[in-house]
mmCIF file of C-alpha atoms in Angstrom:
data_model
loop_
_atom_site.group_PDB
_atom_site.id
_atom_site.type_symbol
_atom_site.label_atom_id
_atom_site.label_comp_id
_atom_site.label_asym_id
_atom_site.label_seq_id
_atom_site.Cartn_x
_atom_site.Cartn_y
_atom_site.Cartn_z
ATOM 1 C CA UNK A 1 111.407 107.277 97.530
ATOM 2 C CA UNK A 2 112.291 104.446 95.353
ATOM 3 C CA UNK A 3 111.960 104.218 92.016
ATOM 4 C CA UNK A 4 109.139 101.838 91.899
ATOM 5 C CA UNK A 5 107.398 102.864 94.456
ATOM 6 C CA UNK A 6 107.266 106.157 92.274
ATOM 7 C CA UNK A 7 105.982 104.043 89.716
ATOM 8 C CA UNK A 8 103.428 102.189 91.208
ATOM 9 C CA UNK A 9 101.617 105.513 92.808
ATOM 10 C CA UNK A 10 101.611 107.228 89.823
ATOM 11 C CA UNK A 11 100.053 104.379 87.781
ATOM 12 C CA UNK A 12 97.619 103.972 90.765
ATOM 13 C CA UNK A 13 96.687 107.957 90.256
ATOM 14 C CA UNK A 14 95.484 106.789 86.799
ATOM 15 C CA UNK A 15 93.652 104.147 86.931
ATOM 16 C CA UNK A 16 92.286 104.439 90.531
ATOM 17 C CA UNK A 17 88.320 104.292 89.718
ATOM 18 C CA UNK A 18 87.554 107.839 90.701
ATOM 19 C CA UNK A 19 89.812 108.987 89.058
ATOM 20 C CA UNK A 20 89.563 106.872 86.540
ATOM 21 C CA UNK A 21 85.874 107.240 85.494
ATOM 22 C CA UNK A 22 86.627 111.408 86.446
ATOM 23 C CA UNK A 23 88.975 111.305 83.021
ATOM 24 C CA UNK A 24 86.575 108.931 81.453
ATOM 25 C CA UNK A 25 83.736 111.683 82.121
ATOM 26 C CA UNK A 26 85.574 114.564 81.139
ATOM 27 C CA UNK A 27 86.470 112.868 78.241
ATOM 28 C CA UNK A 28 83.185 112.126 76.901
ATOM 29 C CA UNK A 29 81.986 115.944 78.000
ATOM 30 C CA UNK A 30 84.804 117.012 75.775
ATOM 31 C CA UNK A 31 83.956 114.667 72.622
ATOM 32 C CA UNK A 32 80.315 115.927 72.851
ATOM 33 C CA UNK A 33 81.344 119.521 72.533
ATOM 34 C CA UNK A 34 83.388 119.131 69.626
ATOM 35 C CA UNK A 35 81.305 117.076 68.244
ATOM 36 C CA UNK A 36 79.988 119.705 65.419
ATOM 37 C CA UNK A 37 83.606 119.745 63.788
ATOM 38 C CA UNK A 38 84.513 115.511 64.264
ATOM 39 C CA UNK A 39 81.553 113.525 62.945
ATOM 40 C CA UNK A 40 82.730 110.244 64.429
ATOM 41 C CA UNK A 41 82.616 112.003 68.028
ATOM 42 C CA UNK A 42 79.199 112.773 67.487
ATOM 43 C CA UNK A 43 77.810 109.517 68.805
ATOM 44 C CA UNK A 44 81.129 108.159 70.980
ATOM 45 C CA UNK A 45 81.163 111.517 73.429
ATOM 46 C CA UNK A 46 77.626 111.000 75.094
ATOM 47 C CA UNK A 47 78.057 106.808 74.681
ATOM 48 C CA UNK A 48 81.269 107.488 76.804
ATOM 49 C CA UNK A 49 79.324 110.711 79.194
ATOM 50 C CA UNK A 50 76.397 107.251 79.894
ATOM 51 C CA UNK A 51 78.913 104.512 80.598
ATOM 52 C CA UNK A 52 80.590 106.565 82.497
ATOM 53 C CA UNK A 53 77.508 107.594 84.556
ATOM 54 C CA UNK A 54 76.363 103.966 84.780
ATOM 55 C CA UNK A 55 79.619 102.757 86.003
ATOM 56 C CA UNK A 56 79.688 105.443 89.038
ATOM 57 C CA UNK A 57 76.198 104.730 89.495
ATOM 58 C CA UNK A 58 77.050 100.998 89.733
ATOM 59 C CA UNK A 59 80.150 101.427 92.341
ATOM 60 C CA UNK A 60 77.905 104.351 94.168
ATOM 61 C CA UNK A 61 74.825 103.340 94.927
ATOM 62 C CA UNK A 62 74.933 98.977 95.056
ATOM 63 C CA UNK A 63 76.580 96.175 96.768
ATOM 64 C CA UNK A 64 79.003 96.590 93.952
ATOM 65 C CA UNK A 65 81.708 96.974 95.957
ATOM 66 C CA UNK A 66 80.934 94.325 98.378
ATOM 67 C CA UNK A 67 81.049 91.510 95.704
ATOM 68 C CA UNK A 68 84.080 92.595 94.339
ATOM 69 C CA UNK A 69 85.789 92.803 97.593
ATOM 70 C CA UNK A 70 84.597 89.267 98.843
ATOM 71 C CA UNK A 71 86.527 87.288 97.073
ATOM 72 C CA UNK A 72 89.931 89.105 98.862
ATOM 73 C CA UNK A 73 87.787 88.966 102.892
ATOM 74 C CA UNK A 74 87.131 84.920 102.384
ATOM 75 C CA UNK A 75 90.184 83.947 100.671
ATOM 76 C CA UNK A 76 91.621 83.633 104.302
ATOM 77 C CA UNK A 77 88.669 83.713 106.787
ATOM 78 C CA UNK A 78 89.120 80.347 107.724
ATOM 79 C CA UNK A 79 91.971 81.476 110.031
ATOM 80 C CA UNK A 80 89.982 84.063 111.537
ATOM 81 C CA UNK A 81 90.801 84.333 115.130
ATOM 82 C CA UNK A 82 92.386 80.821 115.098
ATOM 83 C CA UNK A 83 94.823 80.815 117.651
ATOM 84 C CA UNK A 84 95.268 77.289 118.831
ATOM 85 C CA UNK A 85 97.232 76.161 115.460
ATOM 86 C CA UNK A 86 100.949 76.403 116.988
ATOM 87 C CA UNK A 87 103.205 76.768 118.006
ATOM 88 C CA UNK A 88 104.130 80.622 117.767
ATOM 89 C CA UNK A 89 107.225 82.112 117.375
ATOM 90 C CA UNK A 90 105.769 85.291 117.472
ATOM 91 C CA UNK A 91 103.234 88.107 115.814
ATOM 92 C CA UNK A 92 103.896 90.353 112.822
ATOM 93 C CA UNK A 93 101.414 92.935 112.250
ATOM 94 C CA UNK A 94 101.822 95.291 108.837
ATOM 95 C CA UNK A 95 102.211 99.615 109.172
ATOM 96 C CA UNK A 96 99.238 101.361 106.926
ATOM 97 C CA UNK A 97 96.605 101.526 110.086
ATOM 98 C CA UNK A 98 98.426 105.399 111.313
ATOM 99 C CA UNK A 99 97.287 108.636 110.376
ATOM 100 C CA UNK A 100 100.968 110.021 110.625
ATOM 101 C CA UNK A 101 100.014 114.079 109.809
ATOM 102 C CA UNK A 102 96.926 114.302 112.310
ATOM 103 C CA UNK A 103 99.437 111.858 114.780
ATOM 104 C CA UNK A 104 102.262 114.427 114.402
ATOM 105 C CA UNK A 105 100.127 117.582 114.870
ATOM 106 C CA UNK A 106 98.390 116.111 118.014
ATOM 107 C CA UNK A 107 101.088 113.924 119.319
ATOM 108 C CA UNK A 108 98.521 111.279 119.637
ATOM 109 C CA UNK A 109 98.368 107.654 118.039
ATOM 110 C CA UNK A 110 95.418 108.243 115.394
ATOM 111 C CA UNK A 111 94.518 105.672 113.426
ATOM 112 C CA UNK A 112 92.957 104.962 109.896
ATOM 113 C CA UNK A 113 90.319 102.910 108.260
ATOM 114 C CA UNK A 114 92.651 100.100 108.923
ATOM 115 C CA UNK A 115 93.819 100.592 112.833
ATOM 116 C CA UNK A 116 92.097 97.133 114.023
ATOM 117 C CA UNK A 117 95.605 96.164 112.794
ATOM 118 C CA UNK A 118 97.127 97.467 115.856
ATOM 119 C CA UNK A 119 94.183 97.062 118.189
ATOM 120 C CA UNK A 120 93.869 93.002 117.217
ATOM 121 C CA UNK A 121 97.815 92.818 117.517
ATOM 122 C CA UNK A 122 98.117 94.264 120.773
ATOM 123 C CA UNK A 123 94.577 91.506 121.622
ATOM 124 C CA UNK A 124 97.287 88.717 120.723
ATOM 125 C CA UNK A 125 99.994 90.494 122.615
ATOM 126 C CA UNK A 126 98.542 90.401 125.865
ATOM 127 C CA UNK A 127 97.022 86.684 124.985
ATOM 128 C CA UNK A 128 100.609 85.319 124.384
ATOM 129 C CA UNK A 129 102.987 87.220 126.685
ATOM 130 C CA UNK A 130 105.589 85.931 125.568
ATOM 131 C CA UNK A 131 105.761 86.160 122.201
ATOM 132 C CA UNK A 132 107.662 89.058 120.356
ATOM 133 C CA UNK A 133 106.467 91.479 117.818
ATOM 134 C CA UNK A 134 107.501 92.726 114.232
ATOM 135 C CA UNK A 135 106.118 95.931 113.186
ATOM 136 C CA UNK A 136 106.698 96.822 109.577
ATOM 137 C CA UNK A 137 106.379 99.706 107.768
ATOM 138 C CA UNK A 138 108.891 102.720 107.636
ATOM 139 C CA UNK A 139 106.983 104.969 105.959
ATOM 140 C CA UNK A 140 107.507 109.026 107.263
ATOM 141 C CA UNK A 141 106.305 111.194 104.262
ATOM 142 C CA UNK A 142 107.316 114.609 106.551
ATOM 143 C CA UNK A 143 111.433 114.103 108.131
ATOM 144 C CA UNK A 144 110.169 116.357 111.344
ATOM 145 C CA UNK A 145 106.550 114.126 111.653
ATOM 146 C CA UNK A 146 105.670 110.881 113.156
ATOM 147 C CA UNK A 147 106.860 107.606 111.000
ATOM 148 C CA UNK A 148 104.484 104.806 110.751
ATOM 149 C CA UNK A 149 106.823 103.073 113.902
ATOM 150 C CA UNK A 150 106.234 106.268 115.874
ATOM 151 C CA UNK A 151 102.730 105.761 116.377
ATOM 152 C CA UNK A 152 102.663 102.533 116.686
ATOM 153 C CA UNK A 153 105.371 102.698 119.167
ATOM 154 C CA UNK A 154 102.514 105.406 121.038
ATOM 155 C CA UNK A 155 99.974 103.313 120.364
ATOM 156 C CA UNK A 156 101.504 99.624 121.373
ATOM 157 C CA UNK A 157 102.528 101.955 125.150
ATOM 158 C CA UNK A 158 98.553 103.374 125.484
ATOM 159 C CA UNK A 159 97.861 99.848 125.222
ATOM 160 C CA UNK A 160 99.978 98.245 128.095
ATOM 161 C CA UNK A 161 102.351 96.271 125.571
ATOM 162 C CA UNK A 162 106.462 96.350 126.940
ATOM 163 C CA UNK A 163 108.050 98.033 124.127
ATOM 164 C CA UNK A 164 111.076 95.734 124.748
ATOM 165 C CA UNK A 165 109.318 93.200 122.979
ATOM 166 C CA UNK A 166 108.598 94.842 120.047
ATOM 167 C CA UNK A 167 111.195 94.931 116.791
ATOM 168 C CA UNK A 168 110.570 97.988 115.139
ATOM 169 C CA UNK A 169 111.399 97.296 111.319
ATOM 170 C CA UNK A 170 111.817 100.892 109.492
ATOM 171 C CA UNK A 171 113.183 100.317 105.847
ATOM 172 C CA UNK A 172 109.874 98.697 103.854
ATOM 173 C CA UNK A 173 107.522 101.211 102.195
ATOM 174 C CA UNK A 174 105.359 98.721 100.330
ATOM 175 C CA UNK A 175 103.622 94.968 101.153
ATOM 176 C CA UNK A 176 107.204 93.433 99.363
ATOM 177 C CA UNK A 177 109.686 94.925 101.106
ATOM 178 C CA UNK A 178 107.426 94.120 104.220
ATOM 179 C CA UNK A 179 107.978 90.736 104.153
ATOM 180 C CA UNK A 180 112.309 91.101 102.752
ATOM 181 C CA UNK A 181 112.470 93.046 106.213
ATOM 182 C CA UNK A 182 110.268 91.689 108.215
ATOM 183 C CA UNK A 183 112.861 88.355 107.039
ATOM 184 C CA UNK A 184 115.946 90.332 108.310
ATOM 185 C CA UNK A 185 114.576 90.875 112.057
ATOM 186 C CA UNK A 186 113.525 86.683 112.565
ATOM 187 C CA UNK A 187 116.037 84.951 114.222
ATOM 188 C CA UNK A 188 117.809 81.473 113.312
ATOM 189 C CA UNK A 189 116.133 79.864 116.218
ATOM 190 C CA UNK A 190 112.105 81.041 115.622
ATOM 191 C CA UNK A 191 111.190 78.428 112.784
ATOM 192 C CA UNK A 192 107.618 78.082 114.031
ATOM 193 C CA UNK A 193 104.692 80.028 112.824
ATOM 194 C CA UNK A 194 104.066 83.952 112.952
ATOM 195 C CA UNK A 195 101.160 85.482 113.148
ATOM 196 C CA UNK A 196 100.434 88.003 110.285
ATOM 197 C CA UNK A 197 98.234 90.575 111.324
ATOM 198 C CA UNK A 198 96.713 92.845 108.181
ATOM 199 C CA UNK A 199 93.527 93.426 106.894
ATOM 200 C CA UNK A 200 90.895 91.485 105.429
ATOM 201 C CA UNK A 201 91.265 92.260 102.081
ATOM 202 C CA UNK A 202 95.084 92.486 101.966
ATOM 203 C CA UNK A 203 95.589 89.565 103.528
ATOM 204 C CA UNK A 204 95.907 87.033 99.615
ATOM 205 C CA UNK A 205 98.296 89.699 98.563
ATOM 206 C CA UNK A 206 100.734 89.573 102.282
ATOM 207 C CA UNK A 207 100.278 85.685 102.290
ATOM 208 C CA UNK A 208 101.906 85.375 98.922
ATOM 209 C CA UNK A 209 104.464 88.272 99.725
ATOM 210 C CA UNK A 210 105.433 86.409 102.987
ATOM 211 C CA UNK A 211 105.274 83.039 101.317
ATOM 212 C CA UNK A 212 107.886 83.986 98.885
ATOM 213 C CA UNK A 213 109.599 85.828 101.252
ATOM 214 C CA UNK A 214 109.882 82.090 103.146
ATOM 215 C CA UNK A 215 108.404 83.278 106.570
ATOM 216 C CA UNK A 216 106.582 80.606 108.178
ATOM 217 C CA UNK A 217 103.336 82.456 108.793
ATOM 218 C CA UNK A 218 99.751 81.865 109.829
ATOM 219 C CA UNK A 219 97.051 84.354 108.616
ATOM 220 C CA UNK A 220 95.452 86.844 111.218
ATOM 221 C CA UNK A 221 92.705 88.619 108.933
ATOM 222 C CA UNK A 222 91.207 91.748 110.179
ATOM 223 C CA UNK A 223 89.813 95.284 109.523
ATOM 224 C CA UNK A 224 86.767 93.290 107.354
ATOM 225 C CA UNK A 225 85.132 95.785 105.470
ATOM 226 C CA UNK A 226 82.396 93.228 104.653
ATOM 227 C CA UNK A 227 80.253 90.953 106.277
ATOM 228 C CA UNK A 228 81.263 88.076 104.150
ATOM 229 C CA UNK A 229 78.244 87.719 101.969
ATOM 230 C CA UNK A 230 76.711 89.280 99.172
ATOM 231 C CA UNK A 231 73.737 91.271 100.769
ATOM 232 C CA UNK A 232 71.436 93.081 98.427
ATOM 233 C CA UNK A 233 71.169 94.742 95.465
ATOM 234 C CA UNK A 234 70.956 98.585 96.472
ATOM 235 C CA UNK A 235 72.961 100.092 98.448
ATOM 236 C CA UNK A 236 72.877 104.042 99.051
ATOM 237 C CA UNK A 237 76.039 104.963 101.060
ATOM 238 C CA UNK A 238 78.174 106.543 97.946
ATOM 239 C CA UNK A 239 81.169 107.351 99.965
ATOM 240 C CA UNK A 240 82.140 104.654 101.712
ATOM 241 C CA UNK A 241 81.066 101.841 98.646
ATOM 242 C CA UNK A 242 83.377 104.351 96.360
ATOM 243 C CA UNK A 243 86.165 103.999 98.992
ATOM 244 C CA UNK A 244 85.602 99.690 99.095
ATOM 245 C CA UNK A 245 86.062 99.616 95.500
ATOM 246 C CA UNK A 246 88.971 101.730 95.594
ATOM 247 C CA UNK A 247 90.534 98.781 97.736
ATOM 248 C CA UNK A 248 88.929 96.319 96.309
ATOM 249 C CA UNK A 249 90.639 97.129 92.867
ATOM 250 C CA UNK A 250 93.862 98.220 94.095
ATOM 251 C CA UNK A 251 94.340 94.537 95.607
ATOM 252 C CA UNK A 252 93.492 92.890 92.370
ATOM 253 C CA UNK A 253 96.362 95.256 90.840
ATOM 254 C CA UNK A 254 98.525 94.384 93.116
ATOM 255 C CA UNK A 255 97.938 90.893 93.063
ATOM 256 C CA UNK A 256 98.750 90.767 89.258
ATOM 257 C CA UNK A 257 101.502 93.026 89.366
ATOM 258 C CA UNK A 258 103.405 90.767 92.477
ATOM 259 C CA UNK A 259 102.998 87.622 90.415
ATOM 260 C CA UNK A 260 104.022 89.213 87.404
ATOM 261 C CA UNK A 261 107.234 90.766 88.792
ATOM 262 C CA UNK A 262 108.115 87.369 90.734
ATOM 263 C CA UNK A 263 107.082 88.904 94.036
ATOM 264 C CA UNK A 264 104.460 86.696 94.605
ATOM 265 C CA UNK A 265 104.410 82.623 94.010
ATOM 266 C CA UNK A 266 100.633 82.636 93.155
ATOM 267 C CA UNK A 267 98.109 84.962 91.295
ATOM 268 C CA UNK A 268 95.907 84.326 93.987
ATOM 269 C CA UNK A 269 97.295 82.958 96.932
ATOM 270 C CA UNK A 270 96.316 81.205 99.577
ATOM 271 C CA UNK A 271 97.026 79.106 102.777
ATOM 272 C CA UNK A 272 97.051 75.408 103.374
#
């Protein structure tokens, strides 16, 4: 694994919110027992036990998570299923959407959170028949189990697409090297506009990644995880608004950290 891919995952097991707010509560547990022997701890450990339950309260049980992921869903929703804005040289959907453990174990093409990736590519696929396809992402965590390519490769047959058309990219393990490779497998003669096929919320961070990359690409947002508006104030599905802010905050991470490393021409990119 390179070296910052290392990086970035273990920075990510810090400050992911869950975790995150876990430390933060154990923390302020902590202070309040030793309180007795540190005077100064003796009001900071149950201020930081209360923010800390306000905060998971917050992301847990309200629309939290939904207004902090809008912003990433509608930066790009304009070019939600636009399809008449060529011409197409062809369709480049990002890896992520594959399960590749459960795929391995059941030889079956089982998908994620995220598999309207592959569904919505293979939907443009048989629209424009003649159009190639880049899959990206080379990800295989296990060197006898599936690869990201491996199930898509399963999936992409299931769904009546000729492999033949399909160039299966297998070096890029993050959203930047997605676009460096996805650059090596366009020919000199397909100067017209790709589709990019990724979800919702990713899409600001892949526009700027492919933008910088210099890949002539037109948006293909999907996997929402909204409904593109704010909704109400309560809302008491725990799990799942946990798991949108998760997202939701590793984007805005990512977004910094691409501009601030030059991987990115825009903090918050978008598409004229």
């Amino acid at each position: 694994m390179a070296w910052d891919n290392i990086i970035s995952r273990s920075i990510w097991v810090l400050i992911q919110p869950g975790n995150f707010l876990f430390f933060m509560l154990l923390l302020g547990l902590a202070s309040t027992k030793i309180s007795r022997k540190t005077s100064h701890l003796k009001k900071n450990g149950p201020r930081l036990v209360l923010l800390s339950i306000t905060i998971i309260f917050l992301i847990g049980f309200t629309n939290l998570s939904y207004w902090v992921l809008l912003p990433l869903e509608s930066r790009m929703d304009s070019f939600r299923n636009q399809t008449d804005q060529g011409p197409y040289n062809g369709i480049i959907v990002l890896g992520g959407s594959e399960r590749l453990s459960q795929s391995t174990a059941t030889g079956q093409a089982t998908l994620n959170h995220a598999g309207e990736r592959l569904i919505e590519a293979a939907a443009l696929a048989r629209k424009f028949p003649n159009l190639p396809i880049i899959h990206t992402g080379g990800t295989r965590p296990d060197s006898n189990g599936y690869s990201e390519n491996d199930v898509a490769r399963l999936f992409f047959t299931q769904a009546g697409i000729d492999l033949s058309r399909i160039r299966f990219e297998t070096k890029s393990y993050n959203t930047h090297k997605n676009a460096v490779e996805s650059k090596t497998l366009i020919k000199n003669d397909e100067p017209d506009k790709w589709f990019l096929v990724t979800s919702a919320f990713h899409m600001p961070r892949s526009v700027g990644a492919f933008q910088h990359a210099d890949i002539n690409i037109q948006p293909y947002p999907v996997d929402y995880k909204t409904n593109l508006n704010f909704g109400g104030f309560l809302n008491f599905n725990f799990s799942e608004n946990f798991q949108r802010f998760d997202l939701a905050i590793h984007e805005y991470v990512g977004l910094l950290s691409y501009y601030i490393t030059n991987r990115s021409n825009a903090l918050f990119p978008s598409q004229n």
